[in-house]
Coordinates of C-alpha atoms (C1' of nucleotides) in Angstrom, one line a residue:
Chain A
M22 CA 12.2 3.3 26.1
A23 CA 11.5 2.6 22.0
K24 CA 10.1 5.5 19.4
A25 CA 6.4 5.0 18.9
A26 CA 7.1 4.3 15.1
K27 CA 4.5 7.5 13.3
N28 CA 2.4 5.2 11.4
A29 CA 1.5 1.4 12.3
I30 CA 1.6 0.7 8.0
S31 CA 5.0 0.9 6.6
P32 CA 5.7 1.3 3.6
T33 CA 3.1 4.3 3.9
R34 CA 0.4 4.7 0.5
Q35 CA 2.4 7.3 -0.6
E36 CA 6.2 5.3 -0.6
N37 CA 4.5 2.3 -2.9
Y38 CA 0.6 1.3 -2.3
P39 CA 0.9 -2.5 -3.4
E40 CA 3.0 -3.2 -0.6
W41 CA 0.8 -1.1 1.5
Y42 CA -2.1 -2.8 0.4
Q43 CA -0.6 -6.4 1.5
Q44 CA 0.8 -4.7 4.8
V45 CA -2.7 -3.4 5.9
I46 CA -4.0 -7.1 5.2
K47 CA -1.7 -8.7 7.5
A48 CA -1.5 -5.8 10.3
A49 CA -5.0 -6.3 10.3
D50 CA -5.3 -10.1 10.0
L51 CA -7.2 -10.5 7.4
A52 CA -6.5 -12.7 5.3
E53 CA -2.8 -14.9 4.1
N54 CA -1.5 -17.1 1.6
S55 CA -2.1 -20.9 1.5
P56 CA -0.1 -23.2 1.1
V57 CA -1.4 -23.6 -2.4
R58 CA -0.1 -21.2 -5.3
G59 CA -2.8 -18.5 -5.7
C60 CA -5.0 -19.4 -2.6
M61 CA -5.8 -17.2 0.1
V62 CA -6.9 -18.6 3.7
I63 CA -9.4 -15.8 4.6
K64 CA -9.2 -15.3 8.4
P65 CA -11.3 -14.8 11.4
W66 CA -11.3 -10.4 10.8
G67 CA -11.3 -11.3 7.3
W68 CA -14.2 -13.3 6.7
A69 CA -16.5 -11.5 9.0
I70 CA -16.5 -8.5 6.9
W71 CA -17.1 -10.9 3.9
E72 CA -20.3 -12.4 6.0
N73 CA -21.2 -8.7 6.3
M74 CA -21.4 -8.2 2.9
Q75 CA -23.0 -11.3 2.1
R76 CA -25.7 -11.2 4.9
V77 CA -26.6 -7.6 3.0
L78 CA -26.5 -8.4 -0.3
D79 CA -28.5 -11.8 -0.1
R80 CA -31.3 -10.2 2.3
M81 CA -31.2 -7.0 -1.1
F82 CA -31.1 -10.1 -3.7
K83 CA -34.3 -12.2 -1.7
E84 CA -36.2 -8.1 -1.5
T85 CA -36.2 -7.8 -5.4
G86 CA -37.2 -11.5 -5.8
H87 CA -35.1 -13.2 -6.0
E88 CA -34.1 -17.5 -4.3
N89 CA -30.8 -19.5 -3.6
A90 CA -30.0 -22.3 -4.7
Y91 CA -26.4 -24.4 -5.4
F92 CA -25.4 -26.3 -8.5
P93 CA -21.7 -28.4 -8.3
L94 CA -18.6 -27.3 -8.6
F95 CA -17.5 -29.6 -11.5
I96 CA -19.0 -29.2 -15.0
P97 CA -18.4 -31.6 -18.2
L98 CA -15.7 -29.8 -20.5
S99 CA -18.4 -30.2 -23.1
F100 CA -20.5 -27.9 -21.6
L101 CA -18.1 -25.1 -21.9
Q102 CA -17.3 -26.2 -25.2
K103 CA -21.1 -25.1 -26.6
E104 CA -20.8 -21.4 -26.8
A105 CA -18.1 -20.7 -28.5
D106 CA -17.1 -16.5 -26.7
H107 CA -17.2 -18.0 -23.5
V108 CA -15.0 -21.3 -24.4
E109 CA -12.4 -18.4 -25.9
G110 CA -12.4 -17.0 -22.8
F111 CA -12.4 -19.2 -20.1
A112 CA -10.2 -22.0 -21.4
K113 CA -7.1 -20.4 -20.7
E114 CA -7.9 -20.5 -17.4
C115 CA -9.2 -23.9 -16.3
A116 CA -8.7 -26.2 -13.3
V117 CA -9.1 -30.0 -15.0
V118 CA -10.1 -33.1 -13.3
T119 CA -8.7 -35.5 -14.7
H120 CA -8.7 -39.0 -12.7
H121 CA -10.5 -40.5 -9.5
R122 CA -8.7 -41.9 -7.9
L123 CA -5.1 -41.8 -6.6
E124 CA -2.2 -44.9 -6.2
P125 CA 0.8 -45.3 -5.5
G126 CA 3.2 -45.4 -8.4
P127 CA 6.2 -47.6 -9.3
D128 CA 8.4 -44.8 -7.0
G129 CA 5.7 -45.7 -4.1
L130 CA 4.7 -41.7 -4.5
L131 CA 0.4 -41.5 -4.8
R132 CA 0.1 -40.3 -8.3
P133 CA -3.7 -40.3 -10.1
A134 CA -4.3 -43.9 -11.0
P135 CA -4.2 -44.9 -15.0
S136 CA -7.4 -46.5 -14.6
S137 CA -9.3 -43.8 -13.3
L138 CA -8.9 -41.9 -16.4
L139 CA -12.3 -40.0 -17.1
E140 CA -13.8 -40.5 -19.6
E141 CA -15.1 -37.1 -20.1
P142 CA -12.6 -34.6 -17.9
L143 CA -14.6 -31.7 -15.4
I144 CA -13.6 -28.5 -14.9
V145 CA -13.8 -26.7 -12.0
R146 CA -16.5 -24.1 -12.5
P147 CA -14.8 -20.5 -13.5
T148 CA -18.7 -19.5 -13.3
S149 CA -21.6 -21.8 -13.9
E150 CA -23.6 -20.1 -17.1
T151 CA -23.1 -23.5 -18.8
I152 CA -24.3 -25.4 -15.9
I153 CA -26.7 -23.5 -14.8
G154 CA -28.3 -23.0 -18.6
S155 CA -28.1 -26.6 -18.5
L156 CA -30.9 -27.3 -15.5
Y157 CA -32.9 -24.1 -16.6
A158 CA -33.0 -26.0 -20.2
Q159 CA -34.9 -29.1 -18.5
W160 CA -37.2 -26.9 -15.9
V161 CA -38.4 -24.6 -18.3
Q162 CA -41.5 -25.4 -21.1
S163 CA -43.7 -23.0 -20.7
Y164 CA -43.8 -19.2 -20.8
R165 CA -45.1 -20.2 -17.3
D166 CA -42.1 -21.2 -15.9
L167 CA -40.8 -17.8 -16.3
P168 CA -38.8 -15.8 -15.0
I169 CA -36.2 -18.2 -12.9
L170 CA -34.8 -15.3 -10.7
I171 CA -31.6 -17.3 -9.3
N172 CA -29.3 -16.8 -7.0
Q173 CA -26.0 -19.2 -5.8
W174 CA -23.4 -18.5 -3.1
A175 CA -20.5 -20.2 -4.0
N176 CA -16.6 -20.6 -5.2
V177 CA -15.3 -20.8 -8.2
V178 CA -11.6 -21.4 -9.8
R179 CA -9.3 -18.9 -12.2
W180 CA -6.4 -20.1 -13.3
E181 CA -4.8 -16.6 -13.3
M182 CA -0.9 -16.2 -13.7
R183 CA -0.1 -13.5 -11.5
T184 CA -2.7 -13.1 -7.9
R185 CA -3.0 -11.1 -5.5
L186 CA -5.0 -11.2 -1.8
F187 CA -8.9 -10.4 -2.6
L188 CA -8.3 -8.7 -5.5
R189 CA -7.5 -11.9 -8.0
T190 CA -6.7 -15.1 -6.2
T191 CA -7.2 -18.6 -8.0
E192 CA -9.9 -19.4 -6.2
F193 CA -12.0 -16.7 -4.9
L194 CA -16.0 -16.7 -3.2
W195 CA -18.2 -14.9 -4.6
Q196 CA -22.4 -15.2 -5.9
E197 CA -23.6 -15.9 -9.1
G198 CA -27.2 -14.8 -9.9
H199 CA -28.5 -15.9 -13.3
T200 CA -31.9 -15.7 -14.2
A201 CA -34.2 -16.7 -17.4
H202 CA -36.7 -14.7 -19.2
A203 CA -39.6 -14.8 -21.1
T204 CA -38.9 -11.4 -22.8
A205 CA -35.6 -9.0 -24.0
E206 CA -37.1 -6.2 -22.0
E207 CA -37.3 -8.2 -18.9
A208 CA -33.9 -9.7 -19.0
Q209 CA -32.5 -5.9 -19.8
A210 CA -34.7 -4.3 -16.6
E211 CA -33.3 -7.4 -14.6
T212 CA -29.6 -6.8 -15.7
D213 CA -30.1 -2.9 -15.2
K214 CA -31.7 -3.7 -11.6
M215 CA -29.2 -5.7 -10.4
L216 CA -26.3 -2.9 -11.3
G217 CA -28.1 -0.8 -9.2
V218 CA -28.5 -3.7 -6.0
Y219 CA -24.8 -3.6 -6.3
A220 CA -23.9 0.3 -7.0
T221 CA -26.3 1.1 -3.8
F222 CA -25.0 -1.9 -2.2
A223 CA -21.0 -0.2 -2.4
E224 CA -22.1 3.3 -2.1
E225 CA -24.1 2.7 1.3
Y226 CA -22.8 -0.3 3.0
M227 CA -19.4 -0.3 1.5
A228 CA -18.9 3.7 1.4
M229 CA -16.9 3.1 -2.2
P230 CA -18.9 5.6 -4.5
V231 CA -19.1 3.8 -7.7
I232 CA -19.9 5.0 -11.9
R233 CA -22.4 2.7 -13.4
G234 CA -21.5 2.0 -17.0
E235 CA -21.3 -0.2 -19.6
K236 CA -18.4 -2.0 -20.9
T237 CA -16.9 -1.4 -23.9
A238 CA -17.3 -5.0 -26.7
G239 CA -12.9 -6.0 -25.9
E240 CA -14.2 -5.6 -21.8
R241 CA -17.5 -7.1 -22.3
F242 CA -17.9 -11.0 -20.4
P243 CA -17.3 -13.5 -22.7
G244 CA -20.8 -14.7 -24.5
A245 CA -22.7 -11.5 -22.9
V246 CA -24.1 -9.5 -25.4
S247 CA -23.8 -6.2 -23.3
T248 CA -21.7 -6.4 -19.8
F249 CA -22.6 -3.4 -17.3
A250 CA -20.3 -2.5 -14.2
I251 CA -19.9 -0.9 -11.1
E252 CA -16.8 1.0 -11.2
A253 CA -14.5 2.1 -8.5
M254 CA -11.3 4.8 -7.6
M255 CA -9.0 2.8 -5.4
Q256 CA -6.5 5.4 -3.2
D257 CA -3.9 5.6 -5.9
R258 CA -6.2 6.4 -8.3
K259 CA -7.0 3.1 -10.4
A260 CA -9.8 1.5 -11.2
L261 CA -12.2 -1.3 -10.0
Q262 CA -14.2 -3.6 -11.1
A263 CA -16.4 -4.0 -8.3
G264 CA -19.3 -5.9 -9.4
T265 CA -20.7 -7.0 -13.1
S266 CA -24.2 -7.7 -14.5
H267 CA -24.7 -9.0 -17.9
F268 CA -27.0 -9.4 -20.1
L269 CA -26.7 -12.1 -21.8
G270 CA -29.7 -12.2 -25.0
Q271 CA -30.0 -15.4 -26.5
N272 CA -26.5 -16.5 -26.9
F273 CA -27.0 -19.0 -23.8
S274 CA -30.3 -20.0 -23.9
K275 CA -29.7 -20.6 -28.0
A276 CA -26.3 -22.7 -26.4
Q277 CA -27.9 -24.8 -23.9
Q278 CA -31.2 -24.6 -25.3
I279 CA -34.1 -23.0 -22.5
K280 CA -36.7 -23.3 -24.7
F281 CA -40.6 -22.3 -23.6
Q282 CA -43.2 -22.3 -25.9
D283 CA -45.2 -18.8 -25.6
Q284 CA -49.2 -17.9 -25.3
N285 CA -49.1 -18.3 -28.7
G286 CA -47.9 -21.6 -28.8
T287 CA -44.5 -20.5 -30.4
E288 CA -41.0 -22.0 -29.4
Q289 CA -38.9 -19.5 -28.5
F290 CA -35.4 -18.9 -26.9
A291 CA -35.4 -17.6 -23.1
W292 CA -33.8 -14.4 -22.7
T293 CA -30.9 -14.2 -19.8
T294 CA -28.7 -12.5 -17.1
S295 CA -25.8 -13.0 -14.6
W296 CA -24.6 -11.2 -12.3
G297 CA -21.5 -11.3 -9.5
V298 CA -19.6 -10.2 -7.0
S299 CA -16.6 -11.7 -4.9
T300 CA -14.3 -11.3 -2.5
R301 CA -12.6 -9.2 -4.7
L302 CA -15.0 -6.9 -2.5
V303 CA -13.4 -6.7 0.3
G304 CA -9.6 -5.9 -1.6
G305 CA -11.9 -2.6 -2.7
L306 CA -13.0 -1.7 0.9
I307 CA -9.6 -1.8 2.1
M308 CA -7.8 0.5 -0.7
T309 CA -11.1 2.9 -0.7
H310 CA -10.8 4.2 3.5
S311 CA -7.9 2.6 5.1
D312 CA -4.7 5.0 5.5
D313 CA -1.0 4.2 7.0
D314 CA -2.1 3.3 10.3
G315 CA -4.1 0.3 8.5
L316 CA -8.0 -0.4 7.9
I317 CA -10.8 1.5 8.4
L318 CA -13.9 -0.3 8.5
P319 CA -17.4 1.3 7.4
P320 CA -19.6 0.6 10.4
R321 CA -22.4 -1.0 8.3
L322 CA -19.8 -3.0 7.1
A323 CA -17.8 -3.2 10.7
P324 CA -18.2 -6.8 12.8
K325 CA -17.9 -4.7 15.9
H326 CA -18.5 -1.2 16.0
I327 CA -16.8 -0.1 19.0
V328 CA -14.0 -1.5 20.8
M329 CA -14.1 -1.1 25.0
L330 CA -9.9 -1.0 26.3
P331 CA -10.2 -1.6 29.9
I332 CA -7.4 0.0 31.9
Y333 CA -6.1 -0.5 35.2
R334 CA -3.5 -0.8 37.0
S335 CA -3.6 -3.1 39.3
A336 CA -5.7 -6.0 40.9
E337 CA -7.8 -4.1 42.7
E338 CA -8.5 -1.2 40.0
R339 CA -9.4 -4.5 37.8
G340 CA -13.1 -5.2 38.8
P341 CA -14.5 -1.9 38.7
V342 CA -13.0 -1.5 35.7
L343 CA -14.4 -4.4 34.0
E344 CA -17.9 -4.0 35.5
Y345 CA -18.3 -1.0 34.6
V346 CA -17.3 -1.7 30.7
N347 CA -19.4 -4.7 31.0
S348 CA -22.8 -2.6 32.3
L349 CA -21.6 0.2 29.0
K350 CA -21.6 -2.9 27.2
R351 CA -24.6 -4.1 27.9
E352 CA -25.9 -0.2 27.5
L353 CA -24.8 0.2 23.8
E354 CA -25.6 -3.3 23.0
D355 CA -29.6 -2.4 23.8
Q356 CA -28.7 0.6 21.3
K357 CA -29.7 0.5 17.4
Y358 CA -27.9 1.0 14.4
D359 CA -28.9 0.2 11.1
G360 CA -31.7 -1.3 12.4
E361 CA -29.6 -3.8 14.6
P362 CA -28.2 -4.2 18.2
V363 CA -24.6 -1.6 17.9
R364 CA -21.9 -4.7 18.4
V365 CA -19.7 -4.3 20.9
I366 CA -16.2 -6.3 21.9
I367 CA -14.3 -5.8 25.6
D368 CA -10.7 -6.3 25.2
D369 CA -9.1 -7.6 28.0
R370 CA -5.9 -9.7 27.0
D371 CA -3.1 -9.4 29.1
L372 CA -1.4 -6.6 27.4
R373 CA 0.1 -3.0 27.1
G374 CA -2.8 -0.2 26.9
G375 CA -0.6 1.0 23.9
E376 CA 0.0 -2.4 22.2
K377 CA -3.7 -3.4 22.3
N378 CA -4.8 0.2 21.2
W379 CA -3.2 -0.2 17.8
H380 CA -3.9 -3.5 18.0
H381 CA -7.8 -2.2 16.9
V382 CA -6.5 0.6 15.0
K383 CA -4.9 -1.4 12.3
R384 CA -8.3 -3.5 12.6
G385 CA -10.1 -0.6 11.5
V386 CA -12.4 -0.6 14.4
P387 CA -14.8 2.3 14.1
L388 CA -14.7 3.3 17.5
R389 CA -12.5 2.8 20.3
A390 CA -13.4 3.7 24.0
E391 CA -10.7 3.7 26.6
V392 CA -12.1 3.2 30.1
G393 CA -9.4 3.4 33.2
P394 CA -10.2 4.5 36.6
R395 CA -10.3 8.3 35.3
D396 CA -13.0 8.4 33.7
I397 CA -15.4 5.6 36.1
A398 CA -14.7 8.5 38.6
D399 CA -16.1 11.6 35.6
N400 CA -18.6 8.1 34.5
A401 CA -17.1 8.9 31.0
V402 CA -15.0 7.5 28.6
F403 CA -12.0 8.2 26.6
L404 CA -13.2 7.5 23.3
S405 CA -11.1 7.5 19.8
R406 CA -12.6 7.7 16.4
R407 CA -10.5 5.7 13.8
D408 CA -11.9 7.6 10.6
T409 CA -10.1 11.3 11.7
G410 CA -8.1 10.5 14.7
E411 CA -10.6 12.6 16.8
K412 CA -10.1 12.0 20.8
Q413 CA -12.4 13.3 23.5
K414 CA -13.6 12.6 26.6
M415 CA -17.4 11.8 26.7
S416 CA -20.0 11.1 29.2
R417 CA -21.4 7.4 29.3
A418 CA -24.5 8.9 28.8
D419 CA -23.9 10.9 25.8
L420 CA -21.7 8.2 24.3
V421 CA -24.9 5.2 24.7
Q422 CA -27.4 8.3 23.6
T423 CA -25.2 9.3 20.5
I424 CA -23.5 6.1 18.8
D425 CA -25.8 5.6 16.8
T426 CA -25.5 9.3 15.0
L427 CA -21.9 8.8 15.1
L428 CA -21.4 5.4 14.1
A429 CA -24.3 7.2 11.1
D430 CA -21.8 10.0 10.8
I431 CA -18.9 8.0 10.5
Q432 CA -20.0 6.1 8.1
T433 CA -21.6 9.3 5.8
G434 CA -18.1 10.6 6.8
L435 CA -16.3 8.4 4.6
F436 CA -18.4 7.9 1.9
E437 CA -17.8 11.8 1.6
R438 CA -14.0 11.3 2.0
A439 CA -14.5 8.8 -1.1
L440 CA -16.2 10.7 -3.5
K441 CA -14.3 13.7 -3.0
M442 CA -11.2 11.7 -3.6
R443 CA -12.2 10.8 -6.6
E444 CA -13.5 13.7 -7.7
A445 CA -10.1 15.9 -7.2
H446 CA -8.8 12.9 -9.9
T447 CA -11.6 13.0 -12.5
Q448 CA -11.2 15.3 -15.2
E449 CA -12.3 15.8 -18.9
I450 CA -9.1 15.3 -21.7
N451 CA -9.6 16.6 -25.2
T452 CA -6.0 16.3 -25.9
L453 CA -4.0 13.0 -26.7
D454 CA -1.0 15.0 -25.3
D455 CA -3.0 15.5 -22.2
F456 CA -4.7 12.6 -22.3
R457 CA -0.6 10.9 -22.6
A458 CA 0.7 12.8 -19.7
Y459 CA -1.9 12.5 -17.3
F460 CA -1.3 8.8 -17.0
T461 CA 1.9 8.5 -17.9
P462 CA 4.2 8.9 -14.2
Q463 CA 7.1 10.9 -14.0
N464 CA 9.3 8.1 -12.6
A465 CA 9.1 5.4 -14.7
K466 CA 11.5 3.0 -12.5
D467 CA 9.3 3.1 -9.7
P468 CA 6.0 5.0 -10.8
E469 CA 4.4 7.1 -7.8
I470 CA 0.5 7.8 -7.7
H471 CA -0.7 9.2 -10.6
G472 CA -3.5 9.5 -13.3
G473 CA -6.9 9.1 -12.1
F474 CA -10.6 8.8 -14.3
A475 CA -10.3 10.8 -17.6
L476 CA -13.5 11.6 -19.4
C477 CA -12.9 11.5 -23.2
H478 CA -14.0 11.2 -26.1
W479 CA -13.7 8.0 -28.0
H480 CA -14.4 6.0 -31.4
D481 CA -14.0 2.7 -31.1
D482 CA -10.5 1.9 -33.5
P483 CA -7.4 -0.5 -33.3
A484 CA -4.9 2.2 -33.6
V485 CA -7.0 3.3 -29.8
D486 CA -6.3 -0.4 -28.2
E487 CA -2.8 0.2 -29.2
L488 CA -2.4 3.5 -27.3
L489 CA -4.4 2.0 -24.1
K490 CA -1.9 -1.1 -24.2
E491 CA 1.3 1.6 -24.4
L492 CA -0.1 3.2 -22.0
K493 CA -1.3 0.5 -19.9
V494 CA -4.8 2.8 -20.2
T495 CA -8.3 1.0 -20.7
I496 CA -12.0 1.5 -21.3
R497 CA -13.1 1.5 -17.9
C498 CA -16.4 2.0 -18.9
I499 CA -19.7 4.1 -21.1
P500 CA -20.8 5.6 -17.9
L501 CA -25.2 5.5 -17.9
D502 CA -25.2 9.1 -17.1
A503 CA -22.6 9.9 -19.3
P504 CA -24.5 12.6 -22.0
Q505 CA -25.0 12.9 -25.6
E506 CA -22.0 15.1 -26.5
A507 CA -20.7 15.5 -30.2
G508 CA -16.6 15.9 -30.3
K509 CA -13.4 14.0 -31.6
C510 CA -11.8 10.8 -30.0
V511 CA -9.3 12.0 -28.2
I512 CA -7.0 9.8 -29.6
T513 CA -8.2 9.1 -32.8
G514 CA -9.8 12.3 -33.7
K515 CA -12.9 10.6 -35.0
P516 CA -16.0 11.0 -34.5
S517 CA -18.1 10.0 -31.0
A518 CA -21.1 10.8 -29.3
R519 CA -20.4 10.9 -26.0
R520 CA -17.3 10.4 -23.9
V521 CA -16.7 7.3 -21.9
L522 CA -14.4 6.5 -18.9
F523 CA -10.7 5.7 -19.1
A524 CA -8.5 4.5 -16.6
K525 CA -5.5 2.3 -15.2
A526 CA -7.1 -0.7 -13.8
Y527 CA -6.5 -3.0 -11.5
Chain B
rC1 C1' 5.4 -20.2 -22.0
rG2 C1' 9.8 -15.9 -22.3
rG3 C1' 13.4 -12.5 -19.1
rG4 C1' 15.3 -11.9 -14.2
rA5 C1' 16.0 -13.6 -8.9
rU6 C1' 15.6 -16.1 -5.1
rG7 C1' 15.0 -21.1 -1.5
rU8 C1' 19.2 -20.2 5.6
rA9 C1' 14.5 -20.5 12.8
rG10 C1' 7.2 -18.6 12.7
rC11 C1' 8.9 -13.7 10.1
rU12 C1' 12.8 -10.5 7.7
rC13 C1' 17.7 -11.9 6.2
rA14 C1' 22.7 -11.8 7.2
rG15 C1' 27.1 -16.2 6.5
rC16 C1' 28.7 -18.3 0.2
rC17 C1' 32.7 -14.8 -4.3
rU18 C1' 37.7 -16.8 -0.5
rG19 C1' 35.1 -24.5 2.0
rG20 C1' 36.9 -24.9 8.7
rC21 C1' 35.3 -24.4 16.4
rU22 C1' 28.8 -25.8 19.1
rA23 C1' 25.1 -21.8 11.9
rG24 C1' 24.1 -16.3 13.3
rA25 C1' 21.1 -10.6 14.1
rG26 C1' 16.2 -8.6 14.3
rC27 C1' 11.7 -9.0 15.4
rA28 C1' 7.7 -12.7 17.2
rC29 C1' 7.5 -16.4 20.8
rC30 C1' 7.8 -18.6 26.6
rU31 C1' 9.4 -17.5 32.5
rG32 C1' 11.0 -14.0 35.6
rC33 C1' 11.6 -8.7 37.7
rU34 C1' 9.6 -3.5 37.0
rU35 C1' 6.5 -1.3 34.1
rU36 C1' 1.2 0.2 32.2
rG37 C1' -3.6 6.4 29.6
rG38 C1' -0.4 5.6 22.3
rG39 C1' 3.3 -0.5 19.8
rA40 C1' 8.0 -0.7 27.2
rG41 C1' 13.6 -2.3 30.0
rC42 C1' 16.1 -5.3 31.9
rA43 C1' 18.0 -11.0 33.1
rG44 C1' 17.0 -16.1 31.4
rG45 C1' 15.0 -19.3 27.5
rG46 C1' 12.9 -22.4 23.4
rG47 C1' 13.6 -22.8 18.4
rG48 C1' 17.3 -24.9 12.6
rU49 C1' 18.2 -32.7 9.3
rC50 C1' 20.8 -24.0 6.2
rG51 C1' 14.5 -26.7 -0.3
rU52 C1' 15.6 -31.9 -2.1
rA53 C1' 19.2 -35.0 -4.1
rG54 C1' 23.4 -36.5 -5.8
rG55 C1' 28.6 -36.0 -6.5
rU56 C1' 33.9 -33.3 -5.0
rU57 C1' 36.6 -32.6 -0.2
rC58 C1' 39.9 -34.9 5.6
rA59 C1' 35.7 -31.3 6.0
rA60 C1' 29.9 -28.4 2.6
rA61 C1' 25.2 -23.2 4.2
rU62 C1' 29.2 -22.5 1.1
rC63 C1' 32.0 -25.5 -4.4
rC64 C1' 30.0 -28.3 -8.8
rU65 C1' 25.6 -31.2 -11.2
rA66 C1' 20.4 -32.2 -11.5
rU67 C1' 15.3 -31.7 -9.6
rC68 C1' 11.5 -29.2 -6.8
rA69 C1' 9.5 -25.1 -5.5
rU70 C1' 9.0 -19.4 -5.2
rC71 C1' 8.9 -14.6 -6.3
rC72 C1' 9.5 -10.3 -9.4
rC73 C1' 8.6 -8.0 -14.9
rG74 C1' 5.8 -9.7 -19.6
rA75 C1' 0.8 -12.0 -22.5
rC76 C1' -4.1 -13.2 -19.6
rC77 C1' -7.4 -11.3 -15.9
rA78 C1' -13.9 -10.4 -11.4

RNA sequence: CGGGAUGUAGCUCAGCCUGGCUAGAGCACCUGCUUUGGGAGCAGGGGGUCGUAGGUUCAAAUCCUAUCAUCCCGACCA
């Protein structure tokens, strides 16, 4: 008998966090690299998680008054050029379409036909402010046409240098909301509202605690007046920007000529916003909850809540066991969790019990119920929780009656665990020495998990940027709930009015 | 685009320095038997133009040249 590995995932988080992350994705069968550099294939289990995210977010957007629409993948090159900062931000990472036909070249191999050269190249959208803005310009004449509150689910392409599954891929899926308003106040309120939607989604559905804050000028979205974000701490104590909401002021409306006449007949530029979350959230979900045995899914987003594992030795036992699990499945599906039927799967594949069990452990199914002849005799199941590893024999009636509270308990438990983790690794730092020590690993060659979130006073200054670059630390945000508190910049000693959040980031 | 490395089975790799029989291992896969309540054992089997194109040689995975691709470190980033 081969000895069972202690953990399903190797290396462990402590041993090598980035590698662990890759292995969890592989073990849970979420996604894999594709033949195209930097692009990923999202496999059914990973896609099901994304679908659940989409479903919830889509509902939240609609509840806040937004409609879905769809805009083109291609954007005329000249559109990008209209907003100077925007060009600066995205020009370096655009895929460009220059031809529209292929033909065999002199060597017989297909090549873009020189005669099909486009007069104006098209870029594959890295984000859609410009194309959507150009259409809003046509749609808006009067203050009565405002606000426009539209969201689109789409793919975008950013030609990044280095990619990582879910966290940064060349092509990624996201939603982008684009709104236009008659007043700055209204647009600002929209920006705040959507940041709130994201924070709620992250905390209540993903069970991922986040800090809401405003980005500093250096981290701002290209072309935005102000950028707000939610920041989460991963288990390696690095920050992940999980969603952004931008107040674009009139920058894009001026560039795109989104004008309207107000009640007084005066011509005004509209005030616009944009906001988005991407498949990166799946990466955040993985890194927030998963352990050395693989993925752990919060029940509200889990494609399946409970897997039933029928156990039998012989053909004679098979029938009754399957009958039992099937009827139990129906009974569980009649129960509701989070307003929807409990999602149950029976795994009756012809595999040995242990292997099958591990399969679902690695995929993060919240509950596993083993059902064999012994359990049937007692009218019970042997239930395992993925989050705590807790196992117990439970009567069938109890399982049916308590599955919703059990799942709710797992959901809150995951959030609390993540919150505790974040709090344990968040501190106020007041001296440069402490700051440096906090963000410097003991082992420079093979950095161990270190640091965390640091709340420090800050004064915008080039000297700060230099040190941050050296330490590979960034200012994540100015937390919205940061109290006014006079102090001195932790790096330069210059005056500061409040603390900001520093961390290493993805 | 700078610095470093690697391309051999589905995956991870050995073999290369010092050229030589039918190119190997582990995992995965298929078949059979025995097993089965936390990753099974035994036996058998399938799968490779050794990244590509040239060159040297009686003989190339191995040496030489070119080329393509990928990975790691930097600059950039949801």
